[in-house]
mmCIF file of C-alpha atoms (C1' of nucleotides) in Angstrom:
data_model
loop_
_atom_site.group_PDB
_atom_site.id
_atom_site.type_symbol
_atom_site.label_atom_id
_atom_site.label_comp_id
_atom_site.label_asym_id
_atom_site.label_seq_id
_atom_site.Cartn_x
_atom_site.Cartn_y
_atom_site.Cartn_z
ATOM 1 C CA MET A 1 -30.377 62.558 -70.732
ATOM 2 C CA THR A 2 -30.508 63.036 -66.533
ATOM 3 C CA GLN A 3 -28.240 65.680 -66.961
ATOM 4 C CA ALA A 4 -30.494 67.294 -69.733
ATOM 5 C CA LEU A 5 -33.347 66.867 -67.301
ATOM 6 C CA GLY A 6 -31.496 68.741 -64.428
ATOM 7 C CA MET A 7 -30.663 65.643 -62.353
ATOM 8 C CA PRO A 8 -26.801 64.812 -61.348
ATOM 9 C CA ARG A 9 -24.787 62.742 -63.497
ATOM 10 C CA SER A 10 -24.128 60.401 -61.163
ATOM 11 C CA LEU A 11 -27.785 58.739 -61.198
ATOM 12 C CA GLY A 12 -27.197 58.423 -65.129
ATOM 13 C CA GLU A 13 -24.033 56.620 -64.509
ATOM 14 C CA ILE A 14 -25.415 54.269 -61.565
ATOM 15 C CA TYR A 15 -28.707 53.485 -63.978
ATOM 16 C CA GLY A 16 -26.350 52.881 -66.588
ATOM 17 C CA LEU A 17 -24.042 50.417 -65.300
ATOM 18 C CA LEU A 18 -27.339 48.452 -64.050
ATOM 19 C CA TYR A 19 -28.510 48.429 -67.480
ATOM 20 C CA ALA A 20 -25.237 47.514 -68.905
ATOM 21 C CA THR A 21 -24.928 44.590 -66.414
ATOM 22 C CA PRO A 22 -26.807 41.570 -66.961
ATOM 23 C CA GLN A 23 -26.568 40.286 -63.052
ATOM 24 C CA PRO A 24 -28.189 42.519 -60.528
ATOM 25 C CA LEU A 25 -25.148 44.421 -58.581
ATOM 26 C CA ALA A 26 -25.022 45.123 -54.879
ATOM 27 C CA PHE A 27 -24.065 48.435 -53.339
ATOM 28 C CA GLN A 28 -20.588 47.764 -53.252
ATOM 29 C CA ASP A 29 -20.314 46.499 -56.614
ATOM 30 C CA ILE A 30 -21.208 49.924 -57.753
ATOM 31 C CA VAL A 31 -19.107 51.820 -55.650
ATOM 32 C CA ALA A 32 -16.043 49.650 -56.780
ATOM 33 C CA ARG A 33 -16.961 49.580 -60.478
ATOM 34 C CA LEU A 34 -17.664 53.599 -60.850
ATOM 35 C CA GLU A 35 -15.465 54.412 -58.272
ATOM 36 C CA MET A 36 -17.378 56.462 -56.624
ATOM 37 C CA SER A 37 -18.000 57.487 -52.839
ATOM 38 C CA LYS A 38 -20.197 55.553 -50.667
ATOM 39 C CA GLY A 39 -22.161 58.859 -50.042
ATOM 40 C CA SER A 40 -23.369 59.121 -53.855
ATOM 41 C CA VAL A 41 -24.245 55.913 -54.677
ATOM 42 C CA SER A 42 -26.274 55.546 -51.491
ATOM 43 C CA GLN A 43 -28.337 58.809 -52.659
ATOM 44 C CA GLY A 44 -28.031 58.012 -56.036
ATOM 45 C CA LEU A 45 -29.864 54.402 -55.378
ATOM 46 C CA ARG A 46 -32.346 56.025 -53.027
ATOM 47 C CA PHE A 47 -33.517 58.147 -55.570
ATOM 48 C CA LEU A 48 -33.657 55.981 -58.374
ATOM 49 C CA ARG A 49 -35.650 53.786 -56.168
ATOM 50 C CA THR A 50 -38.219 56.534 -55.292
ATOM 51 C CA VAL A 51 -38.507 57.215 -59.078
ATOM 52 C CA GLY A 52 -39.084 53.804 -59.763
ATOM 53 C CA ALA A 53 -35.860 53.485 -62.066
ATOM 54 C CA ILE A 54 -34.518 50.337 -60.526
ATOM 55 C CA LYS A 55 -36.036 47.548 -58.200
ATOM 56 C CA PRO A 56 -34.384 45.713 -55.176
ATOM 57 C CA VAL A 57 -33.735 41.943 -55.763
ATOM 58 C CA VAL A 58 -32.985 39.536 -52.767
ATOM 59 C CA LEU A 59 -30.671 36.850 -53.169
ATOM 60 C CA ALA A 60 -30.876 33.864 -51.032
ATOM 61 C CA GLY A 61 -28.160 33.733 -48.426
ATOM 62 C CA ASP A 62 -26.790 36.934 -49.246
ATOM 63 C CA ARG A 63 -27.194 39.780 -46.631
ATOM 64 C CA ARG A 64 -26.435 42.545 -49.431
ATOM 65 C CA GLU A 65 -29.504 44.262 -51.454
ATOM 66 C CA PHE A 66 -28.947 44.083 -54.981
ATOM 67 C CA PHE A 67 -30.443 46.087 -57.690
ATOM 68 C CA GLU A 68 -31.546 45.821 -61.322
ATOM 69 C CA PRO A 69 -32.818 48.356 -63.591
ATOM 70 C CA VAL A 70 -36.402 48.706 -64.600
ATOM 71 C CA VAL A 71 -36.057 48.928 -68.346
ATOM 72 C CA GLU A 72 -39.775 49.672 -69.390
ATOM 73 C CA LEU A 73 -39.373 53.258 -70.697
ATOM 74 C CA ARG A 74 -43.079 53.958 -70.030
ATOM 75 C CA GLN A 75 -42.124 53.194 -66.092
ATOM 76 C CA LEU A 76 -39.132 55.670 -66.200
ATOM 77 C CA VAL A 77 -40.870 58.637 -67.520
ATOM 78 C CA ALA A 78 -43.827 58.189 -65.359
ATOM 79 C CA GLY A 79 -41.638 58.341 -62.295
ATOM 80 C CA PHE A 80 -39.937 61.225 -63.620
ATOM 81 C CA LEU A 81 -43.207 62.954 -64.105
ATOM 82 C CA ARG A 82 -44.490 62.082 -60.940
ATOM 83 C CA GLU A 83 -41.430 62.650 -58.923
ATOM 84 C CA ARG A 84 -39.737 65.910 -60.219
ATOM 85 C CA LEU A 85 -42.329 67.465 -62.576
ATOM 86 C CA ASN A 86 -45.622 67.090 -60.623
ATOM 87 C CA PRO A 87 -44.363 68.317 -57.522
ATOM 88 C CA GLN A 88 -43.589 71.444 -59.157
ATOM 89 C CA ILE A 89 -46.149 71.707 -61.149
ATOM 90 C CA GLU A 90 -48.395 71.662 -57.752
ATOM 91 C CA ILE A 91 -46.443 74.708 -56.188
ATOM 92 C CA TRP A 92 -46.758 76.597 -59.101
ATOM 93 C CA GLY A 93 -50.564 75.960 -59.370
ATOM 94 C CA ALA A 94 -51.104 76.884 -56.088
ATOM 95 C CA ARG A 95 -49.202 80.182 -56.430
ATOM 96 C CA ALA A 96 -51.222 80.934 -59.495
ATOM 97 C CA LYS A 97 -54.459 80.292 -57.673
ATOM 98 C CA ALA A 98 -53.412 82.717 -55.037
ATOM 99 C CA LEU A 99 -52.523 85.369 -57.142
ATOM 100 C CA LYS A 100 -54.831 88.170 -57.294
ATOM 101 C CA PRO A 101 -55.571 91.146 -59.802
ATOM 102 C CA ALA A 102 -54.708 93.274 -57.078
ATOM 103 C CA ASP A 103 -51.261 91.910 -56.973
ATOM 104 C CA PHE A 104 -50.496 93.646 -60.046
ATOM 105 C CA ALA A 105 -50.235 97.460 -60.174
ATOM 106 C CA LEU A 106 -53.539 97.681 -61.758
ATOM 107 C CA GLU A 107 -54.557 101.758 -61.011
ATOM 108 C CA THR A 108 -51.570 102.546 -63.178
ATOM 109 C CA LEU A 109 -52.286 100.908 -66.177
ATOM 110 C CA SER A 110 -54.588 101.557 -69.271
ATOM 111 C CA ASP A 111 -57.664 99.494 -70.048
ATOM 112 C CA LYS A 112 -56.176 97.307 -72.249
ATOM 113 C CA GLY A 113 -53.241 96.421 -69.583
ATOM 114 C CA ARG A 114 -55.819 95.461 -67.347
ATOM 115 C CA GLY A 115 -57.674 93.272 -69.838
ATOM 116 C CA THR A 116 -54.540 91.838 -71.274
ATOM 117 C CA LEU A 117 -53.415 91.122 -67.388
ATOM 118 C CA ALA A 118 -56.603 89.446 -66.446
ATOM 119 C CA ASN A 119 -56.413 87.264 -69.401
ATOM 120 C CA ARG A 120 -53.356 86.004 -68.774
ATOM 121 C CA LEU A 121 -54.116 85.278 -65.006
ATOM 122 C CA GLU A 122 -56.981 83.345 -66.188
ATOM 123 C CA LYS A 123 -54.707 81.128 -68.517
ATOM 124 C CA LEU A 124 -52.251 80.450 -65.802
ATOM 125 C CA LYS A 125 -54.847 78.886 -63.861
ATOM 126 C CA THR A 126 -56.024 76.805 -66.954
ATOM 127 C CA TRP A 127 -52.329 75.999 -67.481
ATOM 128 C CA GLN A 128 -52.185 74.074 -64.185
ATOM 129 C CA LYS A 129 -55.332 72.072 -65.256
ATOM 130 C CA ARG A 130 -54.084 71.110 -68.649
ATOM 131 C CA ALA A 131 -50.739 69.949 -67.205
ATOM 132 C CA GLY A 132 -52.749 67.652 -64.718
ATOM 133 C CA THR A 133 -54.871 65.827 -67.479
ATOM 134 C CA VAL A 134 -52.180 65.662 -69.770
ATOM 135 C CA LEU A 135 -49.136 64.470 -67.692
ATOM 136 C CA PRO A 136 -50.994 61.070 -66.945
ATOM 137 C CA MET A 137 -52.031 60.692 -70.762
ATOM 138 C CA VAL A 138 -48.133 60.998 -71.654
ATOM 139 C CA SER A 139 -47.295 58.166 -69.399
ATOM 140 C CA LYS A 140 -50.093 56.117 -71.038
ATOM 141 C CA LEU A 141 -48.816 56.692 -74.478
ATOM 142 C CA LEU A 142 -45.593 55.426 -73.688
ATOM 143 C CA GLY A 143 -47.116 52.116 -72.444
ATOM 144 C CA MET B 1 -40.364 75.232 -63.031
ATOM 145 C CA THR B 2 -37.217 76.119 -65.202
ATOM 146 C CA GLN B 3 -35.304 74.976 -62.356
ATOM 147 C CA ALA B 4 -37.072 71.540 -62.157
ATOM 148 C CA LEU B 5 -36.310 71.657 -65.850
ATOM 149 C CA GLY B 6 -32.680 72.135 -65.347
ATOM 150 C CA MET B 7 -32.619 75.464 -66.738
ATOM 151 C CA PRO B 8 -31.344 78.878 -64.904
ATOM 152 C CA ARG B 9 -33.590 80.785 -62.537
ATOM 153 C CA SER B 10 -33.005 83.821 -64.511
ATOM 154 C CA LEU B 11 -34.861 82.663 -67.378
ATOM 155 C CA GLY B 12 -38.071 82.062 -65.457
ATOM 156 C CA GLU B 13 -37.713 85.526 -63.800
ATOM 157 C CA ILE B 14 -37.330 86.976 -67.228
ATOM 158 C CA TYR B 15 -40.280 85.347 -68.661
ATOM 159 C CA GLY B 16 -42.062 86.015 -65.596
ATOM 160 C CA LEU B 17 -41.588 89.611 -65.398
ATOM 161 C CA LEU B 18 -42.466 89.708 -69.266
ATOM 162 C CA TYR B 19 -46.008 87.465 -68.719
ATOM 163 C CA ALA B 20 -46.811 89.854 -65.638
ATOM 164 C CA THR B 21 -46.368 93.013 -67.672
ATOM 165 C CA PRO B 22 -49.125 93.820 -70.139
ATOM 166 C CA GLN B 23 -46.841 96.204 -72.210
ATOM 167 C CA PRO B 24 -43.887 94.670 -74.481
ATOM 168 C CA LEU B 25 -40.542 95.447 -72.417
ATOM 169 C CA ALA B 26 -37.244 96.436 -73.633
ATOM 170 C CA PHE B 27 -33.828 95.181 -73.016
ATOM 171 C CA GLN B 28 -33.264 97.837 -70.425
ATOM 172 C CA ASP B 29 -36.505 97.682 -68.735
ATOM 173 C CA ILE B 30 -35.603 94.172 -67.790
ATOM 174 C CA VAL B 31 -32.068 94.979 -66.604
ATOM 175 C CA ALA B 32 -33.619 97.529 -64.481
ATOM 176 C CA ARG B 33 -36.621 95.606 -62.964
ATOM 177 C CA LEU B 34 -35.052 92.705 -62.406
ATOM 178 C CA GLU B 35 -31.642 94.484 -61.290
ATOM 179 C CA MET B 36 -29.692 91.861 -63.532
ATOM 180 C CA SER B 37 -26.613 92.282 -65.183
ATOM 181 C CA LYS B 38 -26.726 92.712 -68.919
ATOM 182 C CA GLY B 39 -25.045 89.789 -69.717
ATOM 183 C CA SER B 40 -27.301 87.673 -68.072
ATOM 184 C CA VAL B 41 -30.454 89.475 -69.802
ATOM 185 C CA SER B 42 -28.938 89.063 -73.304
ATOM 186 C CA GLN B 43 -28.140 85.380 -72.641
ATOM 187 C CA GLY B 44 -31.652 84.803 -71.294
ATOM 188 C CA LEU B 45 -33.326 86.740 -73.849
ATOM 189 C CA ARG B 46 -31.459 84.811 -76.625
ATOM 190 C CA PHE B 47 -32.469 81.213 -75.015
ATOM 191 C CA LEU B 48 -35.936 82.264 -74.746
ATOM 192 C CA ARG B 49 -35.806 83.587 -78.055
ATOM 193 C CA THR B 50 -34.398 80.069 -79.555
ATOM 194 C CA VAL B 51 -37.181 78.201 -77.620
ATOM 195 C CA GLY B 52 -40.025 80.325 -78.649
ATOM 196 C CA ALA B 53 -41.072 81.746 -75.440
ATOM 197 C CA ILE B 54 -41.196 85.338 -76.118
ATOM 198 C CA LYS B 55 -41.497 87.147 -79.306
ATOM 199 C CA PRO B 56 -39.584 90.579 -80.327
ATOM 200 C CA VAL B 57 -41.923 93.452 -81.339
ATOM 201 C CA VAL B 58 -40.735 96.597 -82.931
ATOM 202 C CA LEU B 59 -42.263 99.539 -81.731
ATOM 203 C CA ALA B 60 -42.126 102.946 -84.435
ATOM 204 C CA GLY B 61 -39.997 105.326 -83.663
ATOM 205 C CA ASP B 62 -38.048 103.743 -81.081
ATOM 206 C CA ARG B 63 -34.568 101.964 -81.890
ATOM 207 C CA ARG B 64 -34.795 99.491 -79.028
ATOM 208 C CA GLU B 65 -36.465 96.225 -79.341
ATOM 209 C CA PHE B 66 -39.045 95.023 -77.136
ATOM 210 C CA PHE B 67 -40.455 91.252 -75.969
ATOM 211 C CA GLU B 68 -43.613 89.725 -75.289
ATOM 212 C CA PRO B 69 -44.098 86.508 -74.096
ATOM 213 C CA VAL B 70 -45.621 83.535 -76.247
ATOM 214 C CA VAL B 71 -48.584 82.541 -74.033
ATOM 215 C CA GLU B 72 -49.933 79.485 -75.215
ATOM 216 C CA LEU B 73 -48.766 76.568 -73.394
ATOM 217 C CA ARG B 74 -48.566 74.400 -76.239
ATOM 218 C CA GLN B 75 -45.756 76.289 -77.915
ATOM 219 C CA LEU B 76 -43.666 76.509 -74.857
ATOM 220 C CA VAL B 77 -43.540 72.931 -74.357
ATOM 221 C CA ALA B 78 -42.888 72.459 -78.109
ATOM 222 C CA GLY B 79 -40.340 74.682 -77.833
ATOM 223 C CA PHE B 80 -38.642 72.802 -74.727
ATOM 224 C CA LEU B 81 -38.942 69.509 -76.245
ATOM 225 C CA ARG B 82 -37.387 70.681 -79.780
ATOM 226 C CA GLU B 83 -34.421 72.777 -78.209
ATOM 227 C CA ARG B 84 -33.664 70.739 -74.676
ATOM 228 C CA LEU B 85 -34.783 67.140 -75.033
ATOM 229 C CA ASN B 86 -34.754 66.099 -78.683
ATOM 230 C CA PRO B 87 -31.274 67.159 -78.981
ATOM 231 C CA GLN B 88 -30.027 64.922 -76.217
ATOM 232 C CA ILE B 89 -32.314 62.188 -77.448
ATOM 233 C CA GLU B 90 -30.466 62.420 -80.766
ATOM 234 C CA ILE B 91 -27.137 62.123 -79.487
ATOM 235 C CA TRP B 92 -28.142 59.300 -76.963
ATOM 236 C CA GLY B 93 -29.634 57.267 -80.194
ATOM 237 C CA ALA B 94 -26.755 57.745 -82.044
ATOM 238 C CA ARG B 95 -24.616 56.172 -79.440
ATOM 239 C CA ALA B 96 -27.217 53.162 -78.955
ATOM 240 C CA LYS B 97 -26.807 52.687 -82.313
ATOM 241 C CA ALA B 98 -22.914 52.332 -82.582
ATOM 242 C CA LEU B 99 -23.317 49.797 -79.551
ATOM 243 C CA LYS B 100 -22.595 46.646 -80.670
ATOM 244 C CA PRO B 101 -22.987 43.285 -78.458
ATOM 245 C CA ALA B 102 -18.800 43.150 -78.741
ATOM 246 C CA ASP B 103 -18.832 46.329 -76.465
ATOM 247 C CA PHE B 104 -19.739 44.081 -73.683
ATOM 248 C CA ALA B 105 -17.467 41.470 -72.102
ATOM 249 C CA LEU B 106 -19.772 38.594 -73.329
ATOM 250 C CA GLU B 107 -17.192 36.201 -72.994
ATOM 251 C CA THR B 108 -17.358 35.995 -69.361
ATOM 252 C CA LEU B 109 -20.967 35.812 -69.353
ATOM 253 C CA SER B 110 -23.451 33.101 -68.838
ATOM 254 C CA ASP B 111 -25.840 32.442 -72.371
ATOM 255 C CA LYS B 112 -28.357 33.950 -69.969
ATOM 256 C CA GLY B 113 -26.531 36.858 -69.328
ATOM 257 C CA ARG B 114 -26.141 37.309 -72.734
ATOM 258 C CA GLY B 115 -29.112 37.069 -73.637
ATOM 259 C CA THR B 116 -30.382 39.593 -71.396
ATOM 260 C CA LEU B 117 -28.073 41.981 -72.593
ATOM 261 C CA ALA B 118 -28.911 41.491 -75.937
ATOM 262 C CA ASN B 119 -32.549 42.353 -75.220
ATOM 263 C CA ARG B 120 -31.589 45.467 -73.617
ATOM 264 C CA LEU B 121 -29.465 46.593 -76.480
ATOM 265 C CA GLU B 122 -32.451 46.055 -78.728
ATOM 266 C CA LYS B 123 -34.877 47.896 -76.109
ATOM 267 C CA LEU B 124 -32.669 51.011 -75.835
ATOM 268 C CA LYS B 125 -32.834 51.228 -80.086
ATOM 269 C CA THR B 126 -36.660 51.005 -79.538
ATOM 270 C CA TRP B 127 -36.605 53.895 -76.643
ATOM 271 C CA GLN B 128 -35.396 56.395 -79.269
ATOM 272 C CA LYS B 129 -37.795 55.777 -81.873
ATOM 273 C CA ARG B 130 -40.254 55.553 -79.586
ATOM 274 C CA ALA B 131 -39.478 58.950 -77.930
ATOM 275 C CA GLY B 132 -39.456 60.106 -81.770
ATOM 276 C CA THR B 133 -43.030 59.409 -82.335
ATOM 277 C CA VAL B 134 -44.573 60.154 -78.620
ATOM 278 C CA LEU B 135 -42.475 63.857 -78.386
ATOM 279 C CA PRO B 136 -44.387 65.257 -81.193
ATOM 280 C CA MET B 137 -47.743 63.843 -80.209
ATOM 281 C CA VAL B 138 -47.256 65.274 -76.600
ATOM 282 C CA SER B 139 -46.990 69.067 -78.315
ATOM 283 C CA LYS B 140 -50.140 68.394 -80.055
ATOM 284 C CA LEU B 141 -52.014 67.142 -76.792
ATOM 285 C CA LEU B 142 -51.519 70.441 -75.533
ATOM 286 C CA GLY B 143 -52.863 72.470 -78.395
ATOM 287 C "C1'" DC C 1 -23.391 39.979 -26.767
ATOM 288 C "C1'" DA C 2 -19.257 41.529 -29.215
ATOM 289 C "C1'" DT C 3 -17.843 42.033 -33.791
ATOM 290 C "C1'" DT C 4 -18.084 42.731 -38.506
ATOM 291 C "C1'" DA C 5 -20.127 43.734 -42.616
ATOM 292 C "C1'" DA C 6 -23.676 46.860 -44.972
ATOM 293 C "C1'" DG C 7 -25.725 51.114 -45.815
ATOM 294 C "C1'" DT C 8 -26.644 55.930 -44.194
ATOM 295 C "C1'" DT C 9 -26.219 60.762 -42.764
ATOM 296 C "C1'" DC C 10 -24.718 64.898 -43.056
ATOM 297 C "C1'" DA C 11 -20.510 68.634 -42.479
ATOM 298 C "C1'" DA C 12 -17.057 69.904 -45.270
ATOM 299 C "C1'" DT C 13 -14.990 70.157 -49.816
ATOM 300 C "C1'" DT C 14 -15.054 70.430 -54.574
ATOM 301 C "C1'" DA C 15 -16.527 71.014 -59.119
ATOM 302 C "C1'" DA C 16 -19.920 72.788 -62.248
ATOM 303 C "C1'" DA C 17 -23.099 76.380 -63.796
ATOM 304 C "C1'" DA C 18 -24.893 81.041 -63.530
ATOM 305 C "C1'" DA C 19 -24.291 85.770 -62.965
ATOM 306 C "C1'" DT C 20 -21.409 89.986 -63.345
ATOM 307 C "C1'" DG C 21 -19.185 93.461 -65.566
ATOM 308 C "C1'" DA C 22 -15.810 95.565 -68.468
ATOM 309 C "C1'" DA C 23 -14.478 95.559 -72.887
ATOM 310 C "C1'" DC C 24 -16.321 95.497 -77.362
ATOM 311 C "C1'" DT C 25 -19.533 95.508 -81.965
ATOM 312 C "C1'" DG C 26 -22.628 98.023 -84.610
ATOM 313 C "C1'" DA C 27 -26.413 100.630 -85.849
ATOM 314 C "C1'" DG C 28 -28.475 105.283 -86.240
ATOM 315 C "C1'" DG C 29 -28.667 110.363 -85.634
ATOM 316 C "C1'" DG C 30 -26.593 114.663 -85.958
ATOM 317 C "C1'" DC D 1 -17.844 110.552 -89.847
ATOM 318 C "C1'" DC D 2 -17.981 111.051 -85.089
ATOM 319 C "C1'" DC D 3 -20.803 109.851 -81.232
ATOM 320 C "C1'" DT D 4 -23.937 107.816 -78.323
ATOM 321 C "C1'" DC D 5 -27.265 104.632 -77.550
ATOM 322 C "C1'" DA D 6 -28.417 99.268 -77.400
ATOM 323 C "C1'" DG D 7 -26.815 95.080 -77.173
ATOM 324 C "C1'" DT D 8 -23.425 91.280 -77.156
ATOM 325 C "C1'" DT D 9 -19.399 88.440 -75.717
ATOM 326 C "C1'" DC D 10 -16.505 86.244 -72.735
ATOM 327 C "C1'" DA D 11 -13.160 86.034 -68.953
ATOM 328 C "C1'" DT D 12 -14.017 86.515 -63.895
ATOM 329 C "C1'" DT D 13 -16.116 85.963 -59.977
ATOM 330 C "C1'" DT D 14 -19.986 84.526 -57.221
ATOM 331 C "C1'" DT D 15 -22.974 80.970 -56.220
ATOM 332 C "C1'" DT D 16 -25.234 76.874 -56.560
ATOM 333 C "C1'" DA D 17 -24.829 72.087 -56.360
ATOM 334 C "C1'" DA D 18 -22.675 67.297 -56.420
ATOM 335 C "C1'" DT D 19 -19.443 64.778 -54.180
ATOM 336 C "C1'" DT D 20 -16.656 62.792 -50.890
ATOM 337 C "C1'" DG D 21 -15.448 60.720 -46.495
ATOM 338 C "C1'" DA D 22 -15.444 59.900 -41.756
ATOM 339 C "C1'" DA D 23 -18.841 59.235 -38.193
ATOM 340 C "C1'" DC D 24 -22.619 56.715 -37.282
ATOM 341 C "C1'" DT D 25 -26.573 53.337 -37.523
ATOM 342 C "C1'" DT D 26 -28.125 48.877 -37.850
ATOM 343 C "C1'" DA D 27 -28.599 44.290 -38.450
ATOM 344 C "C1'" DA D 28 -26.886 39.429 -38.931
ATOM 345 C "C1'" DT D 29 -23.317 36.168 -37.279
ATOM 346 C "C1'" DG D 30 -20.699 33.496 -34.632
#
DNA sequence: CATTAAGTTCAATTAAAAATGAACTGAGGG
DNA sequence: CCCTCAGTTCATTTTTAATTGAACTTAATG
């Protein structure tokens, strides 16, 4: 699944291990169990944390940090939308807004062509608005 | 956007060119305009077609096939969900169903651990069902 | 404070994905 | 029928992304 959404496989492996393990695991446990480099695990955990797919657990009397999976689908999806999709939509929307009809070679076009382009330019701008309202709804639908 | 969703940049370029051009374009137009190889354009167009992001247009008296963009966000999203996400969810769901408690080293676990695992295993199965009902709703929301 | 264990960073390497391009197929047109 | 044009296929190359690993921080411990 992570790969289908354009994220590294290692993320899926780490999350999967945490999911399949009833106790929280420490950094080193993951490195050992997945035979993965510390670097990958470090970056993987960081991303999973920012996305809200895992949560840190402190165990008394242990210096290490432990992790357990967030098992609510709603939160996983919300995190993905927030951290991955939304930023791109922002960028995309900003660019769409900056586009002016003059950015196209309008002089060379028929009236009909100009109309079509103007239409599409408008549509582009509504897309972003629509995304902005729909994405939060999706998160809620899964709650 | 296409890259954020784990698809090649070239797809975005082709769709973008079609979107920014009021007339339908032929295969060769795209190759020329994007300075892209025939191979890439061929594969790109094929994917965009299966996803329903473009539609073929036949112009009378011209042997070539022309394309124009599908500009309805709803259809674009629906196509992505159908062609990219759903297949993965199917696979994932099938695997989840095939998992048995015995696939985990249950003997080595406390009762609490066993309970947690059984819970998660159940949850995994509900995820797929939920996805199956929510994805179509998403498509409709955008309509 | 020195030491050691825990985790991070990032340049270099490796692996994966995408783009290329040449050889191929197949449909019209002459 | 043969030739040309339109597009496809796929092995190779190129590009991009992910992984590694060694050097570096940071913080707890004796």
